[in-house]
Each structure stands twice: as structure tokens, then as C-alpha cells.
């Protein structure tokens, strides 16, 4: 994040939360819980920061520094498919500036190092991994005394957005995604097929559609069991640009906890009519925290992942006209939602 963008973020948080940040951001990594990846933790600290580099990403953080209590609340962040903590680090830092401690589990089989289980296989165990991250924090002597584990927030983006919706009470099944893709494959092709291929407007598109329909039905059509997961410690959730065509929309009509939504109007990976807008239409109590009409699917990420393959770049890079200077206000709105809804 540029210095100018960080200044805008500070101003946005000042306006949203009524006070300026008084602590720096520390970072530490907890050992991997069983059957999942390590948990990266961002937290308030009084220690001095230094340049902290992970791959192509660089931040000003205090590595393994002593933790401060902050506001006493934990937020678990669930990354998107093939993700890592670092493209969501600026949001995590914004939440720390608001007093929160943030834990980001690396989802097994669906992260930047290992994508063998992308799709329903990982969607099933992601909510459990969120619960395991809370368990890991509660078992850590540095963080356990500082946090109220009766009121935990969850934030998720894309596939992580489905995780957040599930933890808010949504039920879903692969068969519902099959039904959606059979009906709307051409309009929502990336959501149904991923990055394996793309429609080009050429003569081969008809064959691509026919083959995709058969493969999707074979893989998903018979999996009718509705999946769910409840963790009573989670009492507020935010879903950003979520995968939602897989959901039984009746199950999210009245979420069990306060649920905020973040929308990207030019999302070409998860087309709004079949995902975020469908949730908004079904959910009677959801709050639209931020509507970014010119944003794409990856515009909520900061810093942006560099050097993506062409198909991923087309779906994740910012569309023309999107202004990244708008992100601090979005992050401030997310922080304010959690401030308002995590109080006992």
C-alpha cells in the first residue's frame, strides 16, 4: 500500500471509529492445526516495525513482537481460492488499526502452494478450519489472555465469502451449483469452470459449453446433501464477493448472526446476479457494507497479487475506471461493522 493510500486509510478509520490508531501491527505464524495450514496472526503491538517481506509483498510490521490487547476481539479471515495471507494484509492491518486481532488460516488444498482440492472439497472443510484457527488462538499463551472468544468475527472473500456465509447459517450443496451451471453456464462460466478454459466468442464455444455441462453434472449432480457448520463463538460475519450460487437461498433469509456484504459491480468471476445480488435478495437482515460499482472480483485485495497468469489476471485485476483510493473507506466500513456487532 502506498504512503498516500495509508494516509487515506488512517483518515477513513478515524472517521469510522472515532479515534486514531495508537499501536503498530505485529505479525506471527502459529503452527498448523491438524489437517490444515499455518495460521498467520496480525495483532496490536507497541514494538517498532521494520520492513517485512514475503515473496513479492513488502510491509512495515513487527515480527513476533509482544502483543497488546487492543479491543479484545478476534476476527478470522478466510482467503479466496489459491490465496495466501498477503493479498489481504492491508485489510488485516486496517482491522488491527481499529483494535482487532486477526487470524488467517491457510486453507488446506486451496492455497497458493497447493490447489488440489479447489471447489466443493475445500468448501466443506473451510468452516472447520476457521474453528480450528480460533482453537489455536485460544491455546496460545501470547493471545489467549487478550481476547474474548465468546464474540469472534469472520471475514471471507470469494470462496472465503462462502465460508463466512456458511458460518452465518447458509446451507449449500454441489448439486445446487450443478443446477445453476446447467441453467446459466454461459453467463457465469468462470464460476462454474474456473480457470481451466474460457469462452472466446469463437466457433469452439459451443463445444466448450457442452463438455462443461456434462463434466459438471457428472462431478456435482449427485451430491445433494446440504452442507453446514455452526460455531457459537462466531457472532458477526462479513462476506465479500462471495461464491453463492451453491447456496440454498432460503437458508440465508434470516442469518443466525449479523451479516455484512461487500459487492463488486464488475465482478466477472462470480457474476453479481447469481452470487452477491442473489444473497442480498434472499437475506432480510443483511447489511450492504460497501457497494463498489466499478470494482472487479479482486479489487478488494490489497496489495494486489502481481504477475498473474493471463486468465487469472483478466478476472482479478482491476477493471478500467476502478480507483484504489476508494479501498480505505471500504476497509473502514468493514472495521466499523465489526466494532458495532462484536460488542457483548
Short mmCIF file of C-alpha atoms in Angstrom, two decimals:
data_model
loop_
_atom_site.label_atom_id
_atom_site.label_comp_id
_atom_site.label_asym_id
_atom_site.label_seq_id
_atom_site.Cartn_x
_atom_site.Cartn_y
_atom_site.Cartn_z
CA UNK A 1 0.00 0.00 0.00
CA UNK A 2 1.36 3.43 -0.92
CA UNK A 3 2.01 6.08 1.71
CA UNK A 4 -0.85 8.17 0.31
CA UNK A 5 -3.24 5.24 0.48
CA UNK A 6 -2.19 4.52 4.06
CA UNK A 7 -2.92 8.17 4.97
CA UNK A 8 -6.37 7.86 3.39
CA UNK A 9 -6.92 4.64 5.34
CA UNK A 10 -6.00 6.34 8.61
CA UNK A 11 -8.45 9.15 7.88
CA UNK A 12 -11.19 6.69 6.95
CA UNK A 13 -10.68 4.75 10.17
CA UNK A 14 -10.60 7.96 12.17
CA UNK A 15 -13.97 8.94 10.74
CA UNK A 16 -15.47 5.46 11.03
CA UNK A 17 -14.29 4.57 14.52
CA UNK A 18 -13.90 7.90 16.25
CA UNK A 19 -10.26 7.53 17.31
CA UNK A 20 -6.82 7.23 15.77
CA UNK A 21 -4.76 4.07 15.94
CA UNK A 22 -2.31 4.04 18.85
CA UNK A 23 -0.48 0.78 18.19
CA UNK A 24 1.61 -0.73 15.44
CA UNK A 25 0.90 -4.07 13.77
CA UNK A 26 2.69 -7.24 14.78
CA UNK A 27 2.76 -10.46 12.77
CA UNK A 28 3.36 -14.03 13.84
CA UNK A 29 2.64 -17.50 12.46
CA UNK A 30 1.14 -20.26 14.58
CA UNK A 31 1.93 -23.91 13.79
CA UNK A 32 -0.61 -25.63 11.56
CA UNK A 33 -3.58 -27.19 13.37
CA UNK A 34 -4.40 -30.78 12.33
CA UNK A 35 -5.45 -31.19 8.67
CA UNK A 36 -4.92 -27.55 7.75
CA UNK A 37 -2.21 -24.97 7.18
CA UNK A 38 -0.45 -22.47 9.42
CA UNK A 39 -2.33 -19.54 10.93
CA UNK A 40 -0.90 -16.06 10.27
CA UNK A 41 -1.77 -13.58 13.03
CA UNK A 42 -1.82 -9.77 12.78
CA UNK A 43 -2.19 -8.00 16.12
CA UNK A 44 -1.65 -4.73 18.01
CA UNK A 45 1.81 -4.20 19.46
CA UNK A 46 3.90 -1.39 20.92
CA UNK A 47 7.07 -2.72 19.30
CA UNK A 48 8.77 -0.82 16.47
CA UNK A 49 8.04 -2.01 12.95
CA UNK A 50 10.56 -2.92 10.26
CA UNK A 51 10.47 -3.95 6.63
CA UNK A 52 8.80 -7.37 6.39
CA UNK A 53 8.98 -9.20 3.05
CA UNK A 54 7.06 -12.24 1.88
CA UNK A 55 7.60 -13.10 -1.77
CA UNK A 56 6.74 -10.03 -3.86
CA UNK A 57 4.98 -8.32 -0.93
CA UNK A 58 6.56 -5.84 1.46
CA UNK A 59 5.05 -4.36 4.65
CA UNK A 60 6.03 -2.42 7.76
CA UNK A 61 5.36 -4.93 10.55
CA UNK A 62 6.82 -6.04 13.88
CA UNK A 63 7.67 -9.72 13.51
CA UNK A 64 6.92 -11.92 16.57
CA UNK A 65 6.62 -8.85 18.79
CA UNK A 66 4.80 -8.85 22.14
CA UNK A 67 1.04 -8.46 21.72
CA UNK A 68 -1.27 -5.81 23.16
CA UNK A 69 -4.92 -6.38 23.96
CA UNK A 70 -6.39 -3.85 21.55
CA UNK A 71 -10.20 -4.02 21.73
CA UNK A 72 -10.14 -7.65 22.86
CA UNK A 73 -11.83 -9.13 19.78
CA UNK A 74 -10.62 -11.67 17.24
CA UNK A 75 -11.51 -11.73 13.55
CA UNK A 76 -10.71 -14.80 11.46
CA UNK A 77 -10.17 -14.10 7.75
CA UNK A 78 -10.82 -16.78 5.12
CA UNK A 79 -8.90 -16.25 1.88
CA UNK A 80 -10.12 -16.98 -1.65
CA UNK A 81 -9.15 -19.94 -3.81
CA UNK A 82 -5.40 -20.20 -4.30
CA UNK A 83 -4.91 -17.40 -1.79
CA UNK A 84 -2.49 -16.51 0.98
CA UNK A 85 -2.47 -14.00 3.85
CA UNK A 86 -0.52 -11.35 1.98
CA UNK A 87 -3.00 -10.01 -0.63
CA UNK A 88 -5.39 -9.41 2.29
CA UNK A 89 -2.76 -7.95 4.61
CA UNK A 90 -3.80 -4.29 4.13
CA UNK A 91 -7.33 -5.13 5.31
CA UNK A 92 -5.86 -7.09 8.23
CA UNK A 93 -3.69 -4.10 9.15
CA UNK A 94 -6.73 -1.82 8.93
CA UNK A 95 -8.58 -4.10 11.35
CA UNK A 96 -5.59 -4.05 13.71
CA UNK A 97 -5.61 -0.24 13.48
CA UNK A 98 -9.21 -0.49 14.74
CA UNK A 99 -8.06 -2.62 17.69
CA UNK A 100 -8.75 -6.14 16.44
CA UNK A 101 -6.52 -9.18 16.36
CA UNK A 102 -6.74 -11.02 13.03
CA UNK A 103 -6.04 -14.70 12.36
CA UNK A 104 -5.75 -16.06 8.81
CA UNK A 105 -5.66 -19.83 8.39
CA UNK A 106 -4.12 -21.22 5.21
CA UNK A 107 -6.84 -23.46 3.78
CA UNK A 108 -5.53 -26.95 3.06
CA UNK A 109 -5.70 -27.97 -0.60
CA UNK A 110 -6.77 -24.48 -1.68
CA UNK A 111 -3.90 -22.05 -1.27
CA UNK A 112 -1.12 -20.55 -3.35
CA UNK A 113 1.12 -23.56 -2.73
CA UNK A 114 -1.44 -26.34 -3.15
CA UNK A 115 -4.70 -26.19 -5.14
CA UNK A 116 -5.53 -29.89 -5.32
CA UNK A 117 -8.95 -29.52 -3.60
CA UNK A 118 -10.28 -26.26 -5.07
CA UNK A 119 -14.09 -26.34 -5.13
CA UNK A 120 -16.59 -28.30 -3.03
CA UNK A 121 -13.92 -30.48 -1.39
CA UNK A 122 -12.31 -27.48 0.29
CA UNK A 123 -15.59 -25.60 0.75
CA UNK A 124 -16.66 -28.42 3.09
CA UNK A 125 -13.70 -28.14 5.45
CA UNK A 126 -13.03 -24.39 5.33
CA UNK A 127 -15.53 -23.54 8.13
CA UNK A 128 -13.94 -26.21 10.33
CA UNK A 129 -10.54 -24.62 9.64
CA UNK A 130 -11.92 -21.30 10.87
CA UNK A 131 -12.98 -23.01 14.10
CA UNK A 132 -9.54 -24.64 14.36
CA UNK A 133 -7.90 -21.22 13.98
CA UNK A 134 -9.99 -19.95 16.91
CA UNK A 135 -8.92 -23.02 18.90
CA UNK A 136 -5.26 -22.34 18.05
CA UNK A 137 -5.55 -18.74 19.23
CA UNK A 138 -7.29 -19.81 22.44
CA UNK A 139 -4.45 -22.29 23.11
CA UNK A 140 -1.65 -19.77 22.51
CA UNK A 141 -0.29 -18.23 25.70
CA UNK A 142 0.51 -14.93 23.95
CA UNK A 143 -3.01 -14.28 22.63
CA UNK A 144 -5.46 -16.25 24.78
CA UNK A 145 -5.45 -13.83 27.77
CA UNK A 146 -6.06 -10.84 25.48
CA UNK A 147 -9.15 -11.97 23.59
CA UNK A 148 -12.87 -12.59 24.18
CA UNK A 149 -13.53 -15.91 22.48
CA UNK A 150 -17.28 -15.65 23.08
CA UNK A 151 -17.62 -12.98 20.37
CA UNK A 152 -15.48 -13.67 17.31
CA UNK A 153 -15.90 -12.21 13.83
CA UNK A 154 -15.30 -13.91 10.48
CA UNK A 155 -14.49 -12.22 7.17
CA UNK A 156 -14.22 -14.08 3.88
CA UNK A 157 -13.62 -13.17 0.25
CA UNK A 158 -14.74 -15.24 -2.78
CA UNK A 159 -14.58 -18.90 -1.66
CA UNK A 160 -13.87 -17.41 1.76
CA UNK A 161 -17.11 -15.47 1.34
CA UNK A 162 -18.95 -18.79 1.08
CA UNK A 163 -17.15 -19.79 4.29
CA UNK A 164 -18.46 -16.66 6.01
CA UNK A 165 -22.00 -17.26 4.70
CA UNK A 166 -21.87 -20.88 5.91
CA UNK A 167 -20.81 -19.78 9.37
CA UNK A 168 -23.69 -17.27 9.34
CA UNK A 169 -26.17 -20.10 8.73
CA UNK A 170 -26.18 -20.78 4.97
CA UNK A 171 -26.52 -24.35 3.72
CA UNK A 172 -25.22 -25.41 0.34
CA UNK A 173 -24.68 -28.42 -1.90
CA UNK A 174 -22.69 -29.23 -5.04
CA UNK A 175 -25.95 -30.28 -6.72
CA UNK A 176 -27.28 -26.73 -6.37
CA UNK A 177 -24.19 -25.47 -8.18
CA UNK A 178 -24.77 -28.08 -10.90
CA UNK A 179 -28.36 -26.86 -11.33
CA UNK A 180 -27.16 -23.27 -11.55
CA UNK A 181 -24.47 -24.09 -14.10
CA UNK A 182 -26.83 -26.11 -16.28
CA UNK A 183 -29.14 -23.09 -16.42
CA UNK A 184 -26.64 -20.21 -16.56
CA UNK A 185 -23.34 -21.64 -17.76
CA UNK A 186 -22.64 -19.07 -20.47
CA UNK A 187 -23.46 -16.13 -18.18
CA UNK A 188 -21.43 -17.42 -15.21
CA UNK A 189 -18.78 -19.52 -16.95
CA UNK A 190 -15.75 -18.72 -14.72
CA UNK A 191 -17.72 -19.56 -11.56
CA UNK A 192 -18.69 -22.93 -12.99
CA UNK A 193 -15.46 -23.90 -14.77
CA UNK A 194 -12.71 -21.89 -13.07
CA UNK A 195 -9.51 -21.16 -14.96
CA UNK A 196 -9.36 -24.41 -16.93
CA UNK A 197 -10.75 -22.77 -20.06
CA UNK A 198 -12.65 -19.66 -21.14
CA UNK A 199 -15.27 -18.64 -23.68
CA UNK A 200 -13.78 -16.66 -26.53
CA UNK A 201 -16.77 -15.83 -28.70
CA UNK A 202 -15.42 -18.24 -31.31
CA UNK A 203 -16.70 -21.34 -33.03
CA UNK A 204 -15.43 -23.66 -30.29
CA UNK A 205 -17.55 -22.08 -27.54
CA UNK A 206 -20.47 -24.42 -28.24
CA UNK A 207 -18.26 -27.44 -27.70
CA UNK A 208 -16.78 -25.90 -24.52
CA UNK A 209 -20.27 -25.35 -23.13
CA UNK A 210 -21.47 -28.85 -23.99
CA UNK A 211 -18.41 -30.53 -22.48
CA UNK A 212 -18.54 -28.35 -19.36
CA UNK A 213 -22.21 -29.19 -18.76
CA UNK A 214 -21.52 -32.93 -18.93
CA UNK A 215 -18.45 -32.75 -16.68
CA UNK A 216 -20.18 -30.54 -14.08
CA UNK A 217 -23.24 -32.78 -13.93
CA UNK A 218 -21.05 -35.90 -13.59
CA UNK A 219 -18.97 -34.38 -10.78
CA UNK A 220 -21.65 -32.47 -8.85
CA UNK A 221 -25.14 -33.58 -9.79
CA UNK A 222 -25.45 -36.48 -7.36
CA UNK A 223 -24.07 -34.59 -4.33
CA UNK A 224 -27.35 -33.38 -2.88
CA UNK A 225 -26.51 -33.33 0.85
CA UNK A 226 -26.81 -29.83 2.27
CA UNK A 227 -23.56 -28.82 3.97
CA UNK A 228 -23.48 -26.62 7.09
CA UNK A 229 -21.25 -25.68 10.02
CA UNK A 230 -22.00 -23.78 13.20
CA UNK A 231 -19.57 -22.30 15.71
CA UNK A 232 -21.37 -20.42 18.50
CA UNK A 233 -18.24 -18.36 19.19
CA UNK A 234 -18.71 -16.57 15.86
CA UNK A 235 -21.20 -13.75 16.36
CA UNK A 236 -20.68 -11.49 13.30
CA UNK A 237 -19.66 -12.15 9.69
CA UNK A 238 -18.75 -10.24 6.53
CA UNK A 239 -18.82 -11.88 3.08
CA UNK A 240 -17.06 -10.05 0.24
CA UNK A 241 -17.79 -11.01 -3.39
CA UNK A 242 -18.86 -14.49 -2.19
CA UNK A 243 -19.35 -17.69 -4.16
CA UNK A 244 -23.09 -18.06 -3.57
CA UNK A 245 -24.74 -19.90 -6.49
CA UNK A 246 -24.16 -23.08 -4.49
CA UNK A 247 -26.38 -21.91 -1.60
CA UNK A 248 -29.95 -22.85 -0.70
CA UNK A 249 -31.08 -19.21 -0.55
CA UNK A 250 -33.86 -19.99 1.89
CA UNK A 251 -31.22 -20.90 4.47
CA UNK A 252 -29.73 -17.40 4.41
CA UNK A 253 -33.03 -15.50 4.55
CA UNK A 254 -32.55 -14.89 8.28
CA UNK A 255 -28.88 -15.45 9.18
CA UNK A 256 -28.18 -16.56 12.72
CA UNK A 257 -25.78 -13.62 13.29
CA UNK A 258 -25.29 -10.08 11.90
CA UNK A 259 -24.09 -10.45 8.32
CA UNK A 260 -22.46 -7.74 6.20
CA UNK A 261 -21.84 -7.90 2.45
CA UNK A 262 -19.31 -6.29 0.10
CA UNK A 263 -20.26 -6.07 -3.60
CA UNK A 264 -18.15 -5.54 -6.72
CA UNK A 265 -20.30 -4.35 -9.61
CA UNK A 266 -17.94 -5.52 -12.38
CA UNK A 267 -17.12 -8.92 -10.90
CA UNK A 268 -16.54 -11.24 -13.87
CA UNK A 269 -15.50 -14.29 -11.83
CA UNK A 270 -18.64 -14.51 -9.66
CA UNK A 271 -21.21 -12.56 -11.67
CA UNK A 272 -23.24 -10.43 -9.22
CA UNK A 273 -26.75 -11.53 -10.34
CA UNK A 274 -26.04 -15.15 -9.39
CA UNK A 275 -23.93 -14.56 -6.29
CA UNK A 276 -23.86 -11.38 -4.16
CA UNK A 277 -27.11 -9.98 -5.56
CA UNK A 278 -28.89 -13.29 -5.02
CA UNK A 279 -27.80 -13.24 -1.36
CA UNK A 280 -29.00 -9.65 -0.99
CA UNK A 281 -32.37 -10.53 -2.48
CA UNK A 282 -32.81 -13.54 -0.18
CA UNK A 283 -31.42 -12.12 3.06
CA UNK A 284 -33.86 -9.98 5.02
CA UNK A 285 -31.39 -8.64 7.59
CA UNK A 286 -28.08 -8.43 5.69
CA UNK A 287 -26.27 -5.09 5.59
CA UNK A 288 -24.60 -3.94 2.36
CA UNK A 289 -21.43 -2.57 3.94
CA UNK A 290 -19.86 -1.43 0.68
CA UNK A 291 -21.03 -1.36 -2.93
CA UNK A 292 -18.12 -0.82 -5.33
CA UNK A 293 -19.84 -0.39 -8.72
CA UNK A 294 -16.62 -0.15 -10.75
CA UNK A 295 -14.72 -2.89 -8.89
CA UNK A 296 -13.79 -6.33 -10.16
CA UNK A 297 -13.57 -9.59 -8.26
CA UNK A 298 -10.04 -8.95 -6.99
CA UNK A 299 -10.37 -5.22 -6.36
CA UNK A 300 -10.97 -5.79 -2.63
CA UNK A 301 -7.47 -7.32 -2.38
CA UNK A 302 -4.56 -5.12 -1.31
CA UNK A 303 -1.75 -5.39 -2.13
CA UNK A 304 -2.66 -6.86 -5.48
CA UNK A 305 -1.04 -10.17 -6.47
CA UNK A 306 1.50 -9.42 -9.22
CA UNK A 307 2.34 -11.40 -12.37
CA UNK A 308 -0.83 -13.49 -12.51
CA UNK A 309 -1.41 -15.90 -15.41
CA UNK A 310 -3.48 -14.23 -18.17
CA UNK A 311 -6.83 -15.86 -17.33
CA UNK A 312 -6.46 -15.12 -13.62
CA UNK A 313 -5.30 -11.57 -14.33
CA UNK A 314 -8.36 -10.91 -16.51
CA UNK A 315 -10.64 -11.91 -13.64
CA UNK A 316 -8.68 -10.49 -10.69
CA UNK A 317 -7.06 -7.29 -11.98
CA UNK A 318 -8.93 -4.02 -11.53
CA UNK A 319 -11.32 -3.08 -14.36
CA UNK A 320 -10.72 0.25 -16.12
CA UNK A 321 -12.08 3.07 -14.01
CA UNK A 322 -11.68 1.47 -10.58
CA UNK A 323 -9.92 3.79 -8.14
CA UNK A 324 -7.88 2.02 -5.45
CA UNK A 325 -8.07 5.17 -3.35
CA UNK A 326 -11.62 4.06 -2.51
CA UNK A 327 -10.39 0.99 -0.59
CA UNK A 328 -9.60 2.72 2.73
CA UNK A 329 -13.26 3.74 3.08
CA UNK A 330 -14.32 0.15 2.34
CA UNK A 331 -11.90 -1.21 4.93
CA UNK A 332 -13.10 1.39 7.41
CA UNK A 333 -16.71 0.31 6.83
CA UNK A 334 -15.79 -3.34 7.42
CA UNK A 335 -13.99 -2.40 10.65
CA UNK A 336 -16.97 -0.33 11.80
CA UNK A 337 -19.37 -3.24 11.14
CA UNK A 338 -17.32 -5.48 13.41
CA UNK A 339 -16.96 -2.77 16.06
CA UNK A 340 -20.74 -2.38 16.11
CA UNK A 341 -21.61 -6.08 16.08
CA UNK A 342 -18.98 -7.80 18.22
CA UNK A 343 -19.78 -5.96 21.44
CA UNK A 344 -21.30 -8.35 24.00
#
